Coordinates of C-alpha atoms in Angstrom, one line a residue:
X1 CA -3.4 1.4 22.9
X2 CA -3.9 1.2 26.8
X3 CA -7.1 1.3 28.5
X4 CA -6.1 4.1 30.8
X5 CA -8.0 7.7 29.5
X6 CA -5.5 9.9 27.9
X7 CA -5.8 13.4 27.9
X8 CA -6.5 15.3 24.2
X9 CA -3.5 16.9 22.7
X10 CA -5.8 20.2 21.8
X11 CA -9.4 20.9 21.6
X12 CA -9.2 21.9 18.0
X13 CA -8.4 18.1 16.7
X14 CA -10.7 16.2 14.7
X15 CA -13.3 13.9 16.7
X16 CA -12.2 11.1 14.1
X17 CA -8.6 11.6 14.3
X18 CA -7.1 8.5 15.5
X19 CA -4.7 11.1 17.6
X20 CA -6.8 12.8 19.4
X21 CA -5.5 11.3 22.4
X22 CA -1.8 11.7 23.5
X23 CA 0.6 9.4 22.5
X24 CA 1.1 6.0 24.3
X25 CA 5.0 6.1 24.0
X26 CA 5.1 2.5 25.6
X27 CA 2.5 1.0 22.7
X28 CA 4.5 2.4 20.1
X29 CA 7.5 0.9 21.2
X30 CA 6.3 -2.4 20.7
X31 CA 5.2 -2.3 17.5
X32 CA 8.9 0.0 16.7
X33 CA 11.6 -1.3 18.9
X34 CA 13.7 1.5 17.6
X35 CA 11.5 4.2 19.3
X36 CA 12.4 3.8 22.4
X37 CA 16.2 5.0 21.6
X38 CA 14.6 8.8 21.7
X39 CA 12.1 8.3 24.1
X40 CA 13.1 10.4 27.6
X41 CA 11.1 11.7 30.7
X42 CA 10.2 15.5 30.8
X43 CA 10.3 17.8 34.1
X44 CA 7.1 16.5 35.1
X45 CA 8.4 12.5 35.0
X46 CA 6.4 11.6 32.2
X47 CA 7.6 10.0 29.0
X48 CA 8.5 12.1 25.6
X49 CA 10.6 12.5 22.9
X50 CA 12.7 15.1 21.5
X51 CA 10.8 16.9 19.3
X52 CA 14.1 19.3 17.8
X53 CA 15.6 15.8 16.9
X54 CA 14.8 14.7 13.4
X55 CA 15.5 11.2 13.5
X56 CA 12.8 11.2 16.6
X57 CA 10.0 12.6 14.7
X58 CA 10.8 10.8 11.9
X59 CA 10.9 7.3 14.6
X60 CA 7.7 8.4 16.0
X61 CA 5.4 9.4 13.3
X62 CA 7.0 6.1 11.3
X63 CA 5.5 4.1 14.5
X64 CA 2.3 5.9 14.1
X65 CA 1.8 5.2 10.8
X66 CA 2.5 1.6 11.2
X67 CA -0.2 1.2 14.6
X68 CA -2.9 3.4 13.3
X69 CA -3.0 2.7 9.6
X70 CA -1.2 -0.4 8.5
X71 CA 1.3 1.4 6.6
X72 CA 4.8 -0.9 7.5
X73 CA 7.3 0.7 4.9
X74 CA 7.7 4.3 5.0
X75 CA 10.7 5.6 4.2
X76 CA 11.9 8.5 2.3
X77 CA 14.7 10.4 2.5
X78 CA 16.3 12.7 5.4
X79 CA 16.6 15.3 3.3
X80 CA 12.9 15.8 3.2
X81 CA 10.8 17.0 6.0
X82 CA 9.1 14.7 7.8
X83 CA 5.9 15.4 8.1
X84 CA 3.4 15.6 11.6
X85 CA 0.7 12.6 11.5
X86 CA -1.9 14.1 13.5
X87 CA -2.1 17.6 11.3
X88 CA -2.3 15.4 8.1
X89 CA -4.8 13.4 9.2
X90 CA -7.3 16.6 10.0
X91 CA -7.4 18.0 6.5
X92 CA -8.2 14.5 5.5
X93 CA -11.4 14.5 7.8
X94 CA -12.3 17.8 7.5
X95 CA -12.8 17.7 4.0
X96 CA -14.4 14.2 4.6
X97 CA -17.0 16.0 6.2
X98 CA -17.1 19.0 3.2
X99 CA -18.2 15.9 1.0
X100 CA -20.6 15.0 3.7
X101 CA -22.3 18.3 3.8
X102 CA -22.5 17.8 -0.1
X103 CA -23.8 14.7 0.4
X104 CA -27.0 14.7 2.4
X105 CA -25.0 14.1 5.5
X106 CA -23.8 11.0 4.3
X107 CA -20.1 10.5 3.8
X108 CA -19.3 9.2 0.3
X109 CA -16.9 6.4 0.4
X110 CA -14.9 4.0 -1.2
X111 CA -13.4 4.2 -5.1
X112 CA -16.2 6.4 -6.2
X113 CA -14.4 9.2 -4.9
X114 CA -11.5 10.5 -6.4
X115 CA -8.9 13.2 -4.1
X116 CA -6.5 15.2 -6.0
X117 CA -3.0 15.8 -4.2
X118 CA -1.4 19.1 -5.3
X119 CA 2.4 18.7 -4.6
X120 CA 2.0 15.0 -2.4
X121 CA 5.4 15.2 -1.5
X122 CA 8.3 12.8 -0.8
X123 CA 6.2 11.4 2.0
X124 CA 2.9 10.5 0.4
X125 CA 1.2 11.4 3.6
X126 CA -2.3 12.8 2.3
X127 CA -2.5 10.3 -0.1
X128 CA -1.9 7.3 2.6
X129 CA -4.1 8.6 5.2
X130 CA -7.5 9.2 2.9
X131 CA -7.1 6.1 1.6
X132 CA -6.7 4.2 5.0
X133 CA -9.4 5.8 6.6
X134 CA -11.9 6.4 3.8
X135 CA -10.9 4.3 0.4
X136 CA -10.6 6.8 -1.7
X137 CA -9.0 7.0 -5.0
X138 CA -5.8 9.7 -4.9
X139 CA -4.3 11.7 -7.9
X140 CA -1.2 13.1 -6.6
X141 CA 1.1 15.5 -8.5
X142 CA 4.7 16.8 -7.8
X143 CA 7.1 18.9 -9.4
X144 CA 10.0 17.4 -8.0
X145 CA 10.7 14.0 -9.8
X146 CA 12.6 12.8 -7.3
X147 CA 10.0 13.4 -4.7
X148 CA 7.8 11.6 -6.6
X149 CA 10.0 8.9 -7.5
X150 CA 10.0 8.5 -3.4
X151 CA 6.0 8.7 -2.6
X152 CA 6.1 6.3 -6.2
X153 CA 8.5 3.9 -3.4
X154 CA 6.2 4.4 -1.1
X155 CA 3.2 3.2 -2.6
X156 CA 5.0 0.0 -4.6
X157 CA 6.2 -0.8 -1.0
X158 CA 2.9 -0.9 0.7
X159 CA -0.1 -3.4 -1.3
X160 CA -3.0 -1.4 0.4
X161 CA -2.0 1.3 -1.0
X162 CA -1.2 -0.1 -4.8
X163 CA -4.1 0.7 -7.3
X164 CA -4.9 3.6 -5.3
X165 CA -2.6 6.1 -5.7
X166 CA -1.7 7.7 -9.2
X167 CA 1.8 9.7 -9.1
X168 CA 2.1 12.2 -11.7
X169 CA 4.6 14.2 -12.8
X170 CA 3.6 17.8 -12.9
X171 CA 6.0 19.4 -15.9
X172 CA 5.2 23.1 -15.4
X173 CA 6.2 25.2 -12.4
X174 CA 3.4 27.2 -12.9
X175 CA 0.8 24.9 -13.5
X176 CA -1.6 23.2 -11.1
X177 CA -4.2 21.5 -13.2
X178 CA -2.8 21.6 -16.5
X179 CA -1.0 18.5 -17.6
X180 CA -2.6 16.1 -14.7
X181 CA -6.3 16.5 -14.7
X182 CA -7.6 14.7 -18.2
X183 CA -10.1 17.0 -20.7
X184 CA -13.0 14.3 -19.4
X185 CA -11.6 13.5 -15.7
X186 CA -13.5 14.0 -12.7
X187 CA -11.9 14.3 -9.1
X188 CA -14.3 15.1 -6.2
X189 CA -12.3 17.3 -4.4
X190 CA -8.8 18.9 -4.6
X191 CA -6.5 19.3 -1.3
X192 CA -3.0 21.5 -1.3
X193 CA -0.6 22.9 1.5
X194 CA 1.2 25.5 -0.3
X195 CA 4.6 26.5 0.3
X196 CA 4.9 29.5 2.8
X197 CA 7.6 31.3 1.8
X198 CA 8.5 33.6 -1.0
X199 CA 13.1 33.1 -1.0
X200 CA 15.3 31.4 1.0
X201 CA 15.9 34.2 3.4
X202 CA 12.3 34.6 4.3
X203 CA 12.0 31.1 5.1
X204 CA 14.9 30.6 7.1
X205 CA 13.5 33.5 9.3
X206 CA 10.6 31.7 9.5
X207 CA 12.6 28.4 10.5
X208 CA 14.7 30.4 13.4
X209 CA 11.1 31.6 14.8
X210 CA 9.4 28.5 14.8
X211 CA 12.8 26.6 15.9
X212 CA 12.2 23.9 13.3
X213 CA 14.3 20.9 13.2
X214 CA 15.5 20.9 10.2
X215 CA 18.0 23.1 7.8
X216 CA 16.8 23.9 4.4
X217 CA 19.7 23.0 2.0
X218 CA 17.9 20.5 0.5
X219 CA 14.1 21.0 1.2
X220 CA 13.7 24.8 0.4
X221 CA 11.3 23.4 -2.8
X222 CA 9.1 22.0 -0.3
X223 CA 8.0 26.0 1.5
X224 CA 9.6 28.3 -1.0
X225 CA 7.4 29.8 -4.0
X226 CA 7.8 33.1 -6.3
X227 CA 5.6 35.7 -4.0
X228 CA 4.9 33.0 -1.1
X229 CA 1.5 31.9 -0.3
X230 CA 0.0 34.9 -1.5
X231 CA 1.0 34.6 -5.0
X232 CA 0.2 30.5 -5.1
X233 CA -3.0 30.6 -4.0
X234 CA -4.2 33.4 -6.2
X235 CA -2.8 31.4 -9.0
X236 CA -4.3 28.3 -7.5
X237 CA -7.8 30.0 -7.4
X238 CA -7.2 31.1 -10.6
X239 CA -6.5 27.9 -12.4
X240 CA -9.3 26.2 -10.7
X241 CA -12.1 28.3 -12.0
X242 CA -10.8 27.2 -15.9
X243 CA -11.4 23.4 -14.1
X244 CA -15.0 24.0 -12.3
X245 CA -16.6 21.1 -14.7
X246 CA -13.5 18.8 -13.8
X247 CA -13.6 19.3 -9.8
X248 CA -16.6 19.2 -7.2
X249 CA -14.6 20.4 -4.5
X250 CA -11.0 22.8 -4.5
X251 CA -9.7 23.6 -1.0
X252 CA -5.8 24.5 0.2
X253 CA -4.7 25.1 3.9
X254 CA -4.1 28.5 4.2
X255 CA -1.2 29.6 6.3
X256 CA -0.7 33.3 6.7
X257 CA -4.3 35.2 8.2
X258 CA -3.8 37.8 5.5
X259 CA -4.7 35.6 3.1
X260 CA -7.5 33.9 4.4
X261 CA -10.1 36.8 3.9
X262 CA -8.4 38.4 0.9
X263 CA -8.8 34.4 -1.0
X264 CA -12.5 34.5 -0.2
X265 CA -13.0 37.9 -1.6
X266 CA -11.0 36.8 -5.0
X267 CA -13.2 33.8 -5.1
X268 CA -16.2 35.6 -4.9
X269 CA -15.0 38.0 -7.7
X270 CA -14.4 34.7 -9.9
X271 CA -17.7 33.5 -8.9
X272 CA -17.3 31.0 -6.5
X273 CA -21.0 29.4 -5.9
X274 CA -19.8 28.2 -2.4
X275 CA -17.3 29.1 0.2
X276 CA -16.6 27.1 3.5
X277 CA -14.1 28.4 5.8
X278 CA -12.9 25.9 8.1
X279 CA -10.4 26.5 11.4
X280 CA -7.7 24.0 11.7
X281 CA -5.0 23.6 14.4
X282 CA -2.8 21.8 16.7
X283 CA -0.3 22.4 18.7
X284 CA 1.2 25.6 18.1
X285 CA 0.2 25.6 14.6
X286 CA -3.1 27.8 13.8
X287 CA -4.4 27.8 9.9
X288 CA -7.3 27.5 8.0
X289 CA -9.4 25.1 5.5
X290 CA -10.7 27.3 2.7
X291 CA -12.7 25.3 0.4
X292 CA -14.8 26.6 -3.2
X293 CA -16.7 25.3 -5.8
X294 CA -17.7 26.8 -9.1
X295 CA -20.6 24.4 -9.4
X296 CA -24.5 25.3 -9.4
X297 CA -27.1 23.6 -7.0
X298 CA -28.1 21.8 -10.5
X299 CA -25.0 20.8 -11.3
X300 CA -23.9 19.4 -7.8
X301 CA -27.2 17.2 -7.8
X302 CA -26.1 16.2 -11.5
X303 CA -22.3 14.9 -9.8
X304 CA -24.3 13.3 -6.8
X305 CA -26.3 11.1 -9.3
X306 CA -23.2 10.6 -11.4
X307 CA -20.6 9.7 -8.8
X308 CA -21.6 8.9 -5.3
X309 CA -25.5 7.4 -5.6
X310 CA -25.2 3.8 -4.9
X311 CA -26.4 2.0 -8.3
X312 CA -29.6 0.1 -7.6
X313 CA -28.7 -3.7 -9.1
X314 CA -32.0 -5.3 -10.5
X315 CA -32.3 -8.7 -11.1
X316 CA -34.1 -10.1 -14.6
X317 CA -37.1 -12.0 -14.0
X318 CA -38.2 -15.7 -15.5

C-alpha cells in the first residue's frame, strides 16, 4: 500500500487486522483493474465506492482478498452475500488471542491447531483468513450443499488453501456438532455467526433498517433460523457442553444485546469453567465475542501438552 499515513477506519479494529487502515482505492486497482469501474469521489473529493452496489463490494473485498492474503480465485455466486473482509478478519484475531491467553501468552500456531467453522458459508471467508494469517487447520460445516459445494470451489481453486480446509456436510438442521466432529476428534476452538433472524418478515425488516444491498430471495438460509439468535445459541450452548472433551475453545458472535448476558448466565448454569466476553465492532456494526469452555485448569494443561507444546527432537548418541 502507499507510504502516506492513512487514518483508522474505527478504534474498535484489531491492532493485527491488515485493515485497520482505510482503504488505498488506487493500490487496489492495480492489482483488480476491474475496481476502478465502481470507484467514485464523495462530497469531500476523496475516492469511494458505492457501498449499496453489490457488484462493488463484491469488486472490492475480491481485491482485498487477493492484496492482503494471496487468495486470487474467489468466486461464488451473486446470490449469496458477500461478505465484509475487515469484520471477518477480527473474530479470526480475537480468538487468536483467546488461544494466546490459554497459552502462556504465546500464540499457538501452525497445523497443530485445529478451528471449527459452524455454517462457513458460500464464501469460505473464516476458513481463508485463519489459515492465511495463522496456519491453522479449518473444519468447516454447512447445511446448504450447495454452499458448500461453492466454499469446496473455493478451496480446490486456491493451492494455499488445499489440505487445509475440510468441508463437511452437516445432514441435520438441528445439529451443530453431531455428524461432523469424530467420537476421538479434537478441534481447539469453535467459531459461528449465527443467523439473526427468526422468518422472513423479521429479516426483511431488519434489511429495510440497516439498508442492506441485497434482497433475500435467495439468501434468507444464510440470517433466518426457527426463534432467531436466541433460540440457536441456546441450542448451540447446549450441544457444546455434550462435546467439552472434543473442543478447548466454543465461541459465536453474538448479535442482539439481549442475548449477550442472558448466554453467559445459561453457560454458567451448564457449568461453563470459563467465560470471556469480548466487544467487537466496526463501522456501524456493534456485537460481541462470547467464548466458553467446559474444561478444568487440569485438563487445559493436559490439551497444552497434547496439542500445542513444541515436541523436543533428541538425537541418539554413538
Amino acid at each position: 500500500m502507499s507510504k502516506e499515513k492513512k487514518k483508522p477506519i474505527k478504534n474498535k479494529i484489531h491492532s493485527r487486522n491488515k485493515n485497520k487502515d482505510r482503504y488505498d482505492l488506487k493500490a487496489l486497482s492495480k492489482i483488480n483493474p476491474q475496481l476502478t469501474n465502481y470507484i467514485k469521489p464523495n462530497i469531500k473529493g476523496e475516492d469511494t465506492i458505492d457501498f449499496t452496489n453489490p457488484t462493488a463490494i463484491k469488486t472490492l473485498n475480491q481485491s482485498l482478498l487477493q492484496y492482503y492474503y494471496g487468495i486470487k480465485n474467489w468466486n461464488f455466486s451473486d446470490d449469496y452475500i458477500c461478505p465484509s473482509i475487515p469484520n471477518k478478519a477480527d473474530y479470526i484475531h480475537h480468538i487468536a488471542d483467546v488461544l494466546t491467553e490459554s497459552n502462556f501468552g504465546s500464540l499457538p500456531l501452525g497445523k497443530n491447531i485445529t478451528c471449527y467453522d459452524i455454517g462457513m458459508g458460500a464464501t469460505c471467508i473464516y476458513p481463508i483468513i485463519g489459515v492465511t494469517e495463522y496456519h491453522w487447520n479449518f473444519i468447516g460445516s454447512e447445511i446448504d450443499e450447495t454452499s458448500l459445494l461453492s466454499a469446496q470451489a473455493i478451496v480446490n481453486a486456491n493451492d494455499s488453501l488445499k489440505d487445509k480446509i475440510a468441508c463437511r456436510l452437516q445432514g441435520t438442521l438441528k445439529d451443530f456438532f453431531y455428524g461432523i466432529i469424530e467420537k476421538d476428534e479434537k478441534v481447539d476452538i469453535s467459531i459461528c455467526h449465527p443467523p439473526l433472524y427468526s422468518s422472513l418478515e423479521e429479516a426483511q425488516k431488519g434489511v429495510q433498517k440497516k439498508n442492506a444491498p441485497y434482497s433475500l430471495s435467495e439468501i434468507g438460509s444464510e440470517i433466518i433460523y426457527d426463534g432467531g439468535e436466541t433460540a440457536f445459541l441456546q441450542k448451540l450452548v447446549k450441544e457444546s457442553k455434550k462435546f467439552s472433551q472434543n473442543c478447548f475453545w466454543f465461541s459465536a458472535l453474538v448479535s442482539k444485546q439481549s442475548n449477550q448476558r442472558g448466554m453467559i448466565d445459561f453457560l454458567k448454569e451448564l457449568g461453563a469453567t470459563q467465560t470471556k466476553t469480548i466487544p467487537m465492532g466496526i463501522g456501524n456494526k456493534s456485537s460481541q465475542i462470547i467464548a466458553w469452555t467446559f474444561l478444568s485448569k487440569a485438563e487445559q494443561i493436559d490439551w497444552k501438552k497434547l496439542r500445542w507444546t513444541p515436541k523436543k527432537t533428541t538425537s541418539s548418541q554413538e
